Amino acid sequence: MSDKATTATKTTDASTTDYITKQFAIRGMTCQSCASRLEKVLNKKSQIKRATVNFANETLVLEYDAAVDDALIIDWVKKTGFEALAAADSTPPSQAVPWDLLLLWGLSLPFWVGMLGMMAGTHDLMMPVWLQFVLASVVQLFFGAKFYQGAWASIRGGLANMDTLVALGTTAIWAYSAYLWLTHPQAAAHVYFEASVMVIAFVRLGKYLEHRTKTQSLNSLGLLTQLIPDEVNRLVDGQFTKVKADSIKVGNVLLANTGDKIAVDGVVLAGSGVCDESHLTGESLLLTKNVGDKVFAGSTLSDGSLQYQAVATGEATRLGDMMAALAQAQGTKANIARFADKVAAVFVPLVVAIAVLGFLVNFWLGAAFDVALMRGVAVLVIACPCALGLATPAAIMTGMGAAARHGVWFRDAVSLEMAGSIDTIVFDKTGTLTTGKPSIRQIKCLTAAIDEKQAVQLTASIEQHASHPLAQALVEYAKSQQIALLPVTQIAHSTGQGLTGCVDGVGVIKVGTPDFIGLDWQADDTWQDVSVVAVSIDGEPVAIFGLADTIKDESASVLEQIRQDGIETILMSGDRQSVVDGVADALAIDNRTGQMSPRDKLTAIERLKDAGRVVAMVGDGVNDAPAMAAASASFAVGNATDVARHTASAQLLGESLVHVHYAYKIAQMTLANIKQNFFFALIYNCIGIPLAVMGVLNPMMAAAAMALSSISVLLNALRLKRVRLNR
């Protein structure tokens, strides 16, 4: 079947195609053009829905037909000139200096000696020309072979890359010097074998340093793996014995003492202690753990002793999920990266044209042929687009790592980019600005037949059979007051209204809205910002309760900080307008709307976007999901529902609202870092290319400057690793 026919079939059956997403490690890329070429080739395959190649972390994220075997994908990548490894099979490359780089620089040493002699005014230290030719030929044909292979593969793929520039430049120097030596032996002083050798040596050294910086410093995944202990105490035949952590199975009972790290996600069976879970939440607060509480892999037991049972291991743990999410997110591409892709796509042909034009102009203006050639070659060498290709992915990788340390998981690079551009944040109320756990504010008895304690006892006895937050709050209050609950029979639920039940010796009890129990209730100002629960006995109203959600302690300060950053805050809630107004007044939110349905929130978000706003939505419930999906960026807070978490562009792991501010600030810093990287990448070329054309930079200096531009971008991106935001 032809490609066109295959594509047509795929389009027709797209609704039934089962796509999976998988990450591969890629070896052999030397610059962003390599990544763009591989991406272009793979996206042409009919079985692949989307291919994204990240040059900075050398990964390929594929969304493809589940029927395609991984071996076929690896073969496709190989034909493009690279090596692909399944993420599970890939191992971090060795950080040792490769032997071929050491040998290359060993061969270049005699040329260094000769060049130092020439700088001192003598040619006596330079090797005989025949020996220069032999050494330069070895370097050109053996060590330069990688550049020829990359250049040929890139030309076949329709995108020229850094290898093309280096191959053209060094070949021109070597060939010209060889021609001059063979045809004009007396002109030996004008050969430039040392230039071709030093360019290859500097480029290879620069790529090694760049690769080392990327693999050692940019990615945060290596640091996360260090949070898991090598060994752990496991209960075996009634005794705790040290075993390898990777041998732990679900159901095993483990022991952790003061200073130990928790090896897997588990539930505490015995003991107590305090855990540091800052690696997941970004919060430095120590959390007390008792029997029945959950513990998470990577946490540190700061004090105490715990026996816990494993409930999740490896990738199934919360830490494993975080690592998988971070790895996938770092492999995605931000919209701003398209700028670099577009520039890189035309950059190499443009540079070749400038180099040829520079050579011709210099020669026409009277420069010697060899001088004009060196200037053209210098243009080729300094104009490598590597730094431009690194500008976005290097910052994205580091920024996402910094966000994860602060308890923010961005879903992908686009999510981080949008979060850094927001000018409006819409907040849900319950569970977002408030704790989501109502508490009793007021109790009013309507008859002298019962007192407050009896009213609480009867109400809580009925409400223990309901799951509504207000019902749970009433039950918890009764327990806190040590009020015993009574047995209830004949429980009947009235959806959205309340419950009915019978209590022996008392009668028929109804608990719910005032209308449900037949109470004509006119609330005064003191009851405006609370939810009312009313109680009746045998049809006679006897008491009412006023319950209100509690505003989170840090909500006011965080919102004030957000407003100081120039972001408008808006409150949208499905609760009564009077309740919404009470929360909004306490938090100084001017723009507030209550009694909103999920569709109302969605419509309001779309109107804000139509008005040119970049809107973020912060929520935690199923009813927030439509608005979160419509927003430019969205944050699911704390213990959000699964629907909200899967809809959000970022998850905030801690219960604190401060993570919203963390997400915005880190995203903003990352965007600024990307722009700085673009500046570094472009300024080298804007300054270097004219200097190369004028002869101020020779090819060796150009090679060193080219490597320096990439290192500058990486070092600038690494500044994000030092970000430490405080409350």
XYZ file of C-alpha atoms in Angstrom:
727
model
C 0.000 0.000 0.000
C 1.347 3.453 -0.845
C 1.939 6.109 1.792
C -0.943 8.128 0.411
C -3.298 5.179 0.601
C -2.147 4.341 4.097
C -2.718 7.908 5.208
C -6.188 7.901 3.745
C -7.030 4.691 5.554
C -5.751 6.122 8.808
C -7.863 9.252 8.382
C -10.950 7.174 7.735
C -10.390 4.906 10.734
C -9.017 7.554 13.096
C -11.895 7.149 15.514
C -11.137 3.452 15.985
C -7.339 3.587 15.979
C -5.853 2.797 19.375
C -3.004 5.250 19.964
C -0.424 4.946 22.706
C 2.167 7.456 23.909
C 5.729 6.357 24.596
C 9.098 7.973 25.157
C 12.383 6.919 23.553
C 15.945 8.032 24.238
C 17.750 9.295 21.131
C 21.497 9.066 20.637
C 23.565 10.815 17.967
C 21.917 14.248 17.691
C 24.400 17.108 17.454
C 22.122 20.140 17.147
C 18.526 21.315 16.929
C 18.448 20.694 13.189
C 18.999 17.001 13.904
C 15.948 17.015 16.165
C 13.890 18.897 13.583
C 14.909 16.476 10.831
C 13.993 13.408 12.868
C 10.698 15.008 13.866
C 9.912 15.830 10.240
C 10.640 12.295 9.020
C 8.612 10.572 11.742
C 5.601 12.872 11.405
C 5.316 11.778 7.771
C 4.653 8.191 8.869
C 0.965 7.321 8.621
C 1.090 5.196 11.785
C 2.367 8.103 13.877
C -0.125 10.673 15.121
C 2.448 13.013 16.655
C 6.235 12.958 17.101
C 8.068 15.470 19.281
C 11.860 15.437 19.576
C 13.552 17.326 22.402
C 17.195 18.065 21.625
C 18.006 19.267 25.153
C 17.088 16.018 26.920
C 17.617 13.862 23.811
C 14.201 12.242 23.904
C 11.487 11.360 21.429
C 7.849 11.385 22.564
C 5.644 9.449 20.162
C 1.890 9.088 19.947
C 1.416 6.189 17.572
C -0.731 3.232 16.550
C -0.572 0.568 19.260
C -0.264 -2.076 16.532
C 3.180 -0.759 15.541
C 6.082 -2.697 17.013
C 8.789 -0.729 18.823
C 11.415 -2.448 16.662
C 9.919 -0.770 13.587
C 10.135 2.657 15.223
C 13.757 2.031 16.217
C 14.471 1.038 12.599
C 12.858 4.250 11.291
C 15.033 6.309 13.612
C 18.140 4.363 12.566
C 17.487 5.081 8.887
C 17.386 8.773 9.768
C 20.916 8.512 11.154
C 20.264 8.197 14.894
C 19.883 5.510 17.538
C 16.642 5.033 19.485
C 16.297 3.213 22.782
C 13.125 2.472 24.715
C 13.122 4.571 27.895
C 13.246 1.418 30.022
C 16.350 0.174 28.177
C 18.271 3.451 28.120
C 20.990 4.135 30.632
C 22.560 7.514 31.332
C 25.634 7.947 29.122
C 29.015 7.834 30.835
C 30.329 11.188 32.029
C 33.950 10.128 31.462
C 35.855 11.955 28.727
C 35.552 9.705 25.622
C 38.779 8.105 24.417
C 38.410 9.453 20.880
C 38.219 13.024 22.193
C 41.387 12.481 24.206
C 43.110 11.007 21.137
C 41.911 13.877 18.962
C 43.379 16.466 21.297
C 46.577 14.387 21.546
C 46.956 14.592 17.773
C 46.339 18.341 17.904
C 49.148 19.001 20.405
C 51.926 19.222 17.762
C 49.847 21.845 15.938
C 49.470 23.786 19.197
C 53.243 23.827 19.606
C 53.725 25.088 16.053
C 51.069 27.799 16.469
C 52.686 29.034 19.674
C 55.962 29.245 17.796
C 54.348 31.283 15.026
C 52.897 33.630 17.629
C 56.496 34.083 18.850
C 57.632 34.879 15.309
C 59.218 31.581 14.245
C 58.109 28.677 12.049
C 60.819 26.358 13.391
C 58.437 24.624 15.824
C 55.947 23.676 13.105
C 56.072 20.072 11.892
C 57.142 19.233 8.338
C 54.287 19.762 5.916
C 54.072 16.080 5.020
C 53.545 15.195 8.686
C 50.953 17.959 9.034
C 49.163 16.449 6.044
C 49.212 12.943 7.540
C 47.913 14.035 10.959
C 45.339 16.413 9.480
C 44.117 13.679 7.104
C 43.667 11.243 10.005
C 41.683 13.864 11.907
C 39.648 14.872 8.858
C 38.771 11.380 7.643
C 38.475 9.538 10.968
C 37.363 12.098 13.562
C 35.522 14.173 10.970
C 33.621 11.136 9.672
C 30.794 11.828 12.125
C 30.289 15.273 10.586
C 30.189 13.808 7.068
C 27.664 11.181 8.122
C 25.491 13.783 9.843
C 25.735 16.193 6.928
C 24.752 13.528 4.390
C 21.837 12.327 6.521
C 20.604 15.892 7.019
C 20.805 16.690 3.309
C 18.827 13.534 2.501
C 16.276 14.600 5.098
C 15.930 18.020 3.512
C 17.320 19.999 6.461
C 20.953 21.092 6.675
C 22.482 21.184 10.157
C 25.618 22.007 12.121
C 27.380 18.952 10.678
C 26.891 20.425 7.214
C 28.625 23.654 8.202
C 31.546 21.922 9.925
C 31.989 19.394 7.118
C 32.009 22.126 4.453
C 34.371 24.389 6.379
C 36.977 21.844 7.457
C 36.934 20.076 4.090
C 37.579 23.389 2.327
C 40.555 24.154 4.612
C 42.038 20.646 4.378
C 41.523 20.301 0.612
C 42.949 23.744 -0.126
C 46.026 23.089 2.055
C 46.593 19.667 0.475
C 46.246 21.129 -3.019
C 48.680 23.930 -2.238
C 51.270 21.534 -0.759
C 51.041 19.050 -3.647
C 51.156 21.645 -6.431
C 53.315 24.371 -4.856
C 55.709 22.766 -2.353
C 57.522 26.066 -1.990
C 54.361 27.634 -0.545
C 54.405 25.388 2.522
C 54.165 28.402 4.838
C 50.659 29.095 3.494
C 49.021 25.783 4.331
C 46.358 25.702 7.069
C 46.185 22.088 8.163
C 46.246 23.239 11.785
C 43.025 25.210 11.209
C 40.990 22.174 10.087
C 42.375 20.090 12.968
C 41.642 22.715 15.601
C 38.126 23.409 14.308
C 37.202 19.715 14.591
C 38.888 19.513 18.021
C 37.071 22.587 19.365
C 33.688 21.533 17.965
C 34.009 18.030 19.435
C 35.113 19.464 22.790
C 32.244 21.955 22.770
C 29.680 19.229 22.019
C 31.110 17.062 24.812
C 30.910 19.916 27.329
C 27.401 20.770 26.149
C 26.289 17.146 26.444
C 27.858 16.789 29.879
C 26.106 19.943 31.092
C 22.762 18.744 29.750
C 22.907 15.241 31.184
C 24.372 16.230 34.552
C 22.559 19.428 35.332
C 19.413 20.188 33.349
C 17.262 17.184 34.097
C 15.842 16.765 37.599
C 14.944 13.089 37.157
C 18.321 11.842 38.324
C 17.929 13.726 41.592
C 14.483 12.234 42.127
C 15.774 8.675 41.785
C 18.223 9.381 44.611
C 15.274 9.819 46.985
C 14.668 6.062 47.015
C 16.870 4.158 49.504
C 18.985 1.266 48.249
C 17.940 -0.968 51.142
C 14.930 -1.180 53.428
C 13.898 -3.220 56.488
C 11.279 -5.813 55.492
C 9.370 -8.131 57.815
C 10.460 -11.719 57.081
C 9.389 -14.590 59.383
C 8.657 -12.215 62.233
C 12.007 -10.386 61.944
C 12.922 -7.204 60.092
C 15.719 -7.917 57.608
C 17.519 -5.527 55.239
C 16.658 -6.207 51.593
C 17.075 -4.343 48.316
C 14.392 -1.701 47.849
C 13.654 -2.869 44.302
C 12.598 -6.282 45.672
C 9.658 -4.857 47.641
C 6.209 -6.121 46.622
C 2.759 -4.744 47.390
C 1.660 -6.103 50.768
C 5.157 -6.303 52.292
C 5.499 -4.822 55.787
C 8.439 -2.420 56.143
C 10.115 -0.560 59.001
C 11.420 3.003 58.934
C 13.288 4.643 61.804
C 14.401 8.228 62.381
C 16.405 9.481 59.400
C 15.270 6.707 57.036
C 13.645 7.364 53.676
C 10.306 5.786 52.847
C 10.887 3.274 50.044
C 7.358 2.882 48.624
C 3.876 4.302 49.039
C 2.219 2.666 52.027
C -0.159 2.797 54.973
C 1.078 3.031 58.571
C 0.328 -0.131 60.547
C 2.096 0.700 63.819
C 4.103 3.483 65.417
C 4.111 7.210 64.786
C 6.470 9.865 63.503
C 6.846 13.014 61.466
C 7.627 12.956 57.738
C 9.136 15.488 55.375
C 7.174 15.274 52.090
C 8.574 18.460 50.561
C 9.810 16.535 47.503
C 6.178 16.062 46.495
C 4.392 19.104 47.883
C 7.068 21.807 47.987
C 6.033 22.393 51.599
C 8.771 22.333 54.235
C 6.268 21.593 57.024
C 6.699 18.262 58.837
C 3.588 16.072 58.811
C 2.622 13.799 61.702
C 1.941 10.200 60.691
C -0.108 7.798 62.817
C -1.758 4.425 62.276
C -3.902 4.499 59.137
C -2.120 7.479 57.559
C -0.486 7.285 54.134
C 3.253 7.605 53.583
C 4.888 8.267 50.220
C 8.049 7.019 48.542
C 10.973 9.418 48.877
C 9.738 10.996 52.124
C 12.162 11.286 55.036
C 11.118 10.140 58.506
C 12.510 13.041 60.529
C 11.535 11.577 63.880
C 9.850 8.437 65.217
C 9.474 4.865 64.021
C 6.888 3.491 61.604
C 5.817 0.097 60.395
C 4.036 0.492 57.083
C 2.550 -1.809 54.470
C 3.439 -1.289 50.812
C 0.444 -0.347 48.644
C 2.316 0.847 45.536
C 5.846 0.350 44.230
C 8.024 1.645 41.402
C 6.209 3.671 38.759
C 2.895 3.172 40.582
C 4.036 5.341 43.517
C 3.278 9.025 43.656
C 6.988 9.744 43.180
C 7.098 7.371 40.199
C 4.093 9.096 38.694
C 5.786 12.447 39.247
C 8.940 11.240 37.487
C 6.931 9.897 34.551
C 4.927 13.110 34.283
C 8.056 15.264 34.512
C 9.897 13.192 31.898
C 6.974 13.391 29.485
C 6.393 17.090 30.120
C 10.071 17.951 29.610
C 9.945 16.167 26.276
C 7.180 18.396 24.906
C 7.664 21.592 22.949
C 6.404 25.079 23.836
C 4.818 27.339 21.247
C 7.703 29.753 21.591
C 10.019 26.982 20.348
C 8.435 27.319 16.916
C 10.361 30.561 16.510
C 13.653 28.713 16.923
C 12.493 25.938 14.586
C 11.583 28.406 11.855
C 14.887 30.249 12.199
C 16.934 27.040 12.279
C 15.172 25.733 9.161
C 16.485 28.626 7.037
C 19.592 29.465 9.039
C 22.068 26.955 7.600
C 21.305 27.686 3.900
C 21.471 31.389 4.706
C 24.832 30.987 6.450
C 26.264 29.019 3.519
C 25.145 31.821 1.215
C 26.740 34.452 3.487
C 29.980 32.415 3.661
C 30.188 32.098 -0.137
C 29.327 35.769 -0.583
C 31.890 36.752 2.055
C 34.579 34.722 0.275
C 33.757 36.284 -3.098
C 33.603 39.835 -1.755
C 36.902 39.477 0.110
C 38.592 37.992 -2.944
C 37.125 40.701 -5.197
C 38.353 43.412 -2.819
C 41.921 42.149 -3.190
C 42.360 39.615 -0.374
C 44.506 36.603 -1.177
C 42.615 33.447 -2.072
C 43.618 31.677 1.129
C 42.696 34.691 3.269
C 39.272 34.967 1.614
C 38.771 31.231 2.049
C 39.607 31.363 5.766
C 37.105 34.155 6.257
C 34.358 32.236 4.489
C 35.136 29.134 6.542
C 35.055 31.160 9.765
C 31.506 32.227 8.892
C 30.486 28.593 8.448
C 31.982 27.568 11.765
C 30.707 30.334 14.036
C 27.157 30.278 12.700
C 26.152 26.954 14.233
C 22.458 27.080 15.299
C 22.984 24.806 18.329
C 22.528 27.570 20.900
C 19.319 28.682 19.204
C 17.972 25.137 19.360
C 18.870 24.827 23.041
C 17.299 28.145 24.059
C 13.773 26.865 24.699
C 14.155 23.193 25.723
C 16.998 23.917 28.174
C 14.908 26.518 30.005
C 11.745 24.388 29.865
C 13.508 21.365 31.362
C 15.056 23.355 34.178
C 11.910 25.389 34.817
C 9.779 22.256 35.110
C 12.292 20.800 37.546
C 12.119 23.962 39.655
C 8.308 23.868 39.544
C 8.265 20.224 40.663
C 10.454 21.112 43.646
C 7.834 23.705 44.589
C 4.952 21.239 44.337
C 3.752 22.145 40.835
C 3.460 19.530 38.070
C 3.009 21.096 34.651
C 1.424 18.754 32.128
C 3.571 19.937 29.207
C 5.709 22.787 27.932
C 2.747 24.675 26.476
C 1.074 24.667 29.900
C 4.141 26.211 31.506
C 4.410 28.786 28.747
C 0.773 29.854 29.093
C 1.015 30.012 32.894
C 3.802 32.566 32.558
C 1.624 34.854 30.429
C -1.609 34.992 32.451
C -3.118 38.335 33.437
C -6.335 37.045 35.059
C -6.924 34.230 37.555
C -10.427 32.900 38.204
C -10.868 31.068 41.519
C -13.504 28.606 42.555
C -14.499 29.040 46.199
C -15.040 25.737 47.959
C -11.855 23.714 48.374
C -9.802 26.376 46.620
C -9.959 29.597 48.612
C -11.645 27.790 51.474
C -10.840 24.502 53.169
C -13.904 22.791 51.743
C -14.784 21.632 55.257
C -17.749 23.566 56.682
C -17.929 24.254 60.386
C -20.781 25.320 62.635
C -20.932 29.078 63.087
C -24.348 29.479 64.778
C -27.007 27.379 66.509
C -30.485 28.684 67.247
C -33.171 26.728 69.098
C -36.710 27.620 67.997
C -38.468 26.052 70.985
C -37.813 25.616 74.675
C -38.515 21.884 74.315
C -34.847 21.140 73.473
C -31.494 22.753 74.158
C -28.449 23.103 71.866
C -26.927 19.790 72.964
C -30.128 17.905 72.194
C -30.462 19.707 68.859
C -26.911 18.671 67.912
C -27.530 15.084 69.055
C -30.710 14.642 67.028
C -29.346 16.375 63.922
C -26.028 14.504 63.905
C -27.813 11.179 64.461
C -29.759 11.721 61.246
C -26.861 13.281 59.293
C -24.523 10.359 59.980
C -26.453 8.590 57.215
C -25.579 11.296 54.631
C -22.333 12.046 52.763
C -22.884 15.763 52.130
C -20.097 18.019 53.518
C -22.606 19.877 55.705
C -23.804 16.588 57.157
C -20.256 15.464 57.861
C -19.508 18.769 59.568
C -22.466 18.317 61.923
C -21.407 14.751 62.771
C -17.807 15.834 63.408
C -19.024 18.646 65.673
C -21.089 16.197 67.745
C -18.082 13.909 68.128
C -15.854 16.818 69.127
C -18.389 17.692 71.860
C -18.487 14.026 72.943
C -22.207 13.830 72.234
C -23.390 10.240 71.711
C -25.384 9.590 68.533
C -28.745 7.863 68.696
C -29.899 4.887 66.609
C -32.111 5.892 63.687
C -34.587 3.810 61.667
C -36.615 4.338 58.493
C -34.053 6.647 56.871
C -35.402 8.357 53.749
C -33.430 10.662 51.427
C -34.975 13.577 49.550
C -32.452 14.552 46.878
C -31.291 18.107 47.287
C -33.577 18.656 50.271
C -32.639 16.552 53.295
C -33.216 13.356 55.265
C -36.025 11.880 57.366
C -35.645 9.276 60.124
C -37.254 7.941 63.262
C -35.659 8.071 66.724
C -37.253 5.941 69.432
C -38.799 8.022 72.185
C -38.493 11.236 70.177
C -40.445 10.898 66.932
C -39.975 11.602 63.240
C -36.925 13.823 62.659
C -36.442 15.797 59.480
C -33.118 17.529 58.727
C -32.483 19.684 55.655
C -33.354 22.999 54.106
C -35.876 25.298 55.874
C -38.416 24.626 53.105
C -37.967 20.859 53.526
C -39.012 20.927 57.179
C -41.768 23.498 56.555
C -40.018 26.487 58.143
C -40.712 29.954 56.742
C -37.254 31.336 57.403
C -36.312 34.954 56.724
C -32.589 35.324 57.334
C -31.302 38.531 58.859
C -27.827 39.986 58.213
C -26.150 37.613 60.661
C -27.294 34.610 58.609
C -26.500 35.918 55.134
C -23.108 34.268 54.606
C -23.890 30.821 56.038
C -25.589 27.676 54.797
C -28.671 26.903 56.886
C -29.621 23.412 58.101
C -32.997 23.156 59.855
C -34.422 20.423 62.124
C -38.025 19.439 62.963
C -39.595 16.880 65.309
C -42.948 15.467 64.193
C -43.379 18.403 61.810
C -42.513 21.125 64.324
C -39.332 23.169 63.562
C -37.091 23.020 66.638
C -33.633 24.352 65.633
C -31.504 25.787 62.856
C -27.750 25.607 62.282
C -25.590 28.088 60.397
C -22.554 26.492 58.739
C -19.844 28.164 56.737
C -16.683 27.080 55.019
C -13.423 28.252 56.551
C -11.148 30.454 54.459
C -7.647 29.012 54.136
C -5.157 30.832 56.327
C -2.896 31.932 53.480
C -5.615 32.850 50.942
C -5.632 36.569 51.721
C -1.858 37.009 51.594
C -1.443 34.932 48.428
C -4.204 36.818 46.598
C -2.664 40.128 47.629
C 0.711 38.997 46.247
C -0.941 37.921 42.996
C -2.611 41.308 42.665
C 0.729 43.033 43.309
C 2.058 41.118 40.303
C -0.560 42.883 38.186
C -2.969 39.950 37.860
C -6.710 40.454 38.299
C -8.443 38.009 40.652
C -12.022 36.840 40.063
C -14.241 34.609 42.225
C -16.821 32.347 40.558
C -18.868 29.898 42.612
C -22.013 27.863 42.517
C -22.793 28.827 46.125
C -25.353 31.450 47.142
C -24.413 35.016 46.275
C -24.489 36.074 49.920
C -21.970 33.353 50.844
C -19.754 34.261 47.890
C -19.894 37.938 48.857
C -18.801 37.098 52.404
C -15.705 35.235 51.174
C -14.943 37.835 48.510
C -15.166 40.696 51.013
C -12.808 38.895 53.379
C -10.300 38.395 50.553
C -10.747 41.817 48.900
C -11.970 40.318 45.614
C -14.071 42.922 43.801
C -15.132 40.799 40.833
C -17.310 38.007 42.257
C -20.303 36.005 41.028
C -22.329 33.342 42.819
C -24.952 30.764 41.886
C -23.038 29.854 38.703
C -23.550 26.538 36.949
C -20.593 24.785 35.279
C -21.794 26.143 31.932
C -22.011 29.672 33.401
C -18.350 29.442 34.455
C -17.373 28.130 31.022
C -19.179 30.984 29.281
C -17.592 33.578 31.582
C -14.093 32.214 30.884
C -14.694 32.306 27.121
C -15.907 35.910 27.324
C -12.758 36.914 29.189
C -10.609 35.244 26.530
C -12.592 36.914 23.750
C -11.778 40.222 25.452
C -8.073 39.474 25.030
C -7.376 38.172 28.528
C -4.984 35.291 29.227
C -7.053 33.487 31.854
C -6.117 30.837 34.408
C -8.753 28.835 36.283
C -8.095 27.402 39.755
C -10.468 24.674 40.927
C -10.798 21.239 42.450
C -14.186 19.775 41.571
C -15.942 18.030 38.726
C -18.063 21.146 38.219
C -14.891 23.190 37.579
C -13.630 20.931 34.769
C -15.403 22.652 31.810
C -14.089 26.075 32.830
C -10.598 24.642 33.456
C -10.579 23.120 29.988
C -11.574 26.435 28.404
C -9.017 28.538 30.285
C -5.596 29.381 28.844
C -4.047 27.689 31.892
C -5.638 25.789 34.750
C -4.526 24.582 38.168
C -6.008 21.694 40.147
C -5.394 22.274 43.841
C -4.714 19.839 46.662
C -6.963 16.801 46.696
C -8.816 17.688 43.515
C -11.118 15.180 41.848
C -9.677 12.942 39.130
C -11.635 14.847 36.491
C -10.199 18.184 37.629
C -6.646 16.819 37.782
C -6.823 15.311 34.311
C -8.317 18.492 32.875
C -5.851 20.899 34.499
C -2.686 22.034 32.769
C -0.887 21.819 36.129
C -1.420 20.000 39.420
C -0.673 21.756 42.700
C 0.413 19.040 45.098
C 0.222 20.891 48.401
C -2.950 21.984 50.134
C -1.667 25.549 50.283
C -2.923 28.139 47.808
C 0.618 29.528 47.641
C 1.340 26.942 44.929
C -0.759 28.991 42.511
C 1.671 31.837 42.982
C 4.631 29.466 42.691
C 3.291 28.162 39.367
C 2.912 31.636 37.906
C 6.257 32.977 39.151
C 8.305 29.980 37.981
C 6.558 29.967 34.604
C 7.221 33.705 34.279
C 10.901 33.212 35.175
C 11.156 30.402 32.624
C 9.718 32.559 29.834
C 12.164 35.341 30.722
C 14.985 32.797 30.679
C 13.968 31.584 27.215
C 14.062 35.131 25.886
C 17.487 35.656 27.456
C 18.663 32.432 25.821
C 17.450 33.641 22.438
C 19.444 36.812 23.012
C 22.611 34.872 23.859
C 22.119 32.574 20.868
C 21.514 35.363 18.375
C 24.006 37.914 19.686
C 26.922 35.545 19.077
C 25.899 35.173 15.444
C 25.019 38.838 14.939
C 28.446 39.883 16.211
C 30.476 36.870 15.107
C 29.427 36.579 11.462
C 30.449 40.168 10.524
C 33.719 39.750 12.433
C 34.380 36.498 10.589
C 33.702 38.116 7.213
C 36.118 40.949 8.091
C 38.813 38.492 9.162
C 38.828 39.432 12.843
C 37.897 35.851 13.773
C 39.830 32.956 12.285
C 38.197 29.491 12.035
C 39.736 28.273 15.317
C 38.468 31.290 17.246
C 35.087 30.847 15.570
C 34.910 27.210 16.713
C 35.669 28.245 20.298
C 33.050 31.018 20.145
C 30.487 28.597 18.728
C 30.998 26.227 21.655
C 30.877 29.162 24.080
C 27.478 30.255 22.752
C 25.916 26.862 23.555
C 27.535 26.723 26.984
C 26.285 30.263 27.712
C 22.707 29.237 26.951
C 22.969 26.145 29.150
C 24.520 28.045 32.053
C 21.809 30.681 31.847
C 19.108 27.993 31.914
C 20.764 26.426 34.962
C 20.086 29.602 36.951
C 16.502 28.368 37.253
C 17.752 25.460 39.367
C 18.609 27.959 42.091
C 15.063 29.325 42.302
C 13.763 29.093 45.865
C 10.415 30.781 46.411
C 9.287 31.387 49.977
C 5.865 32.120 51.348
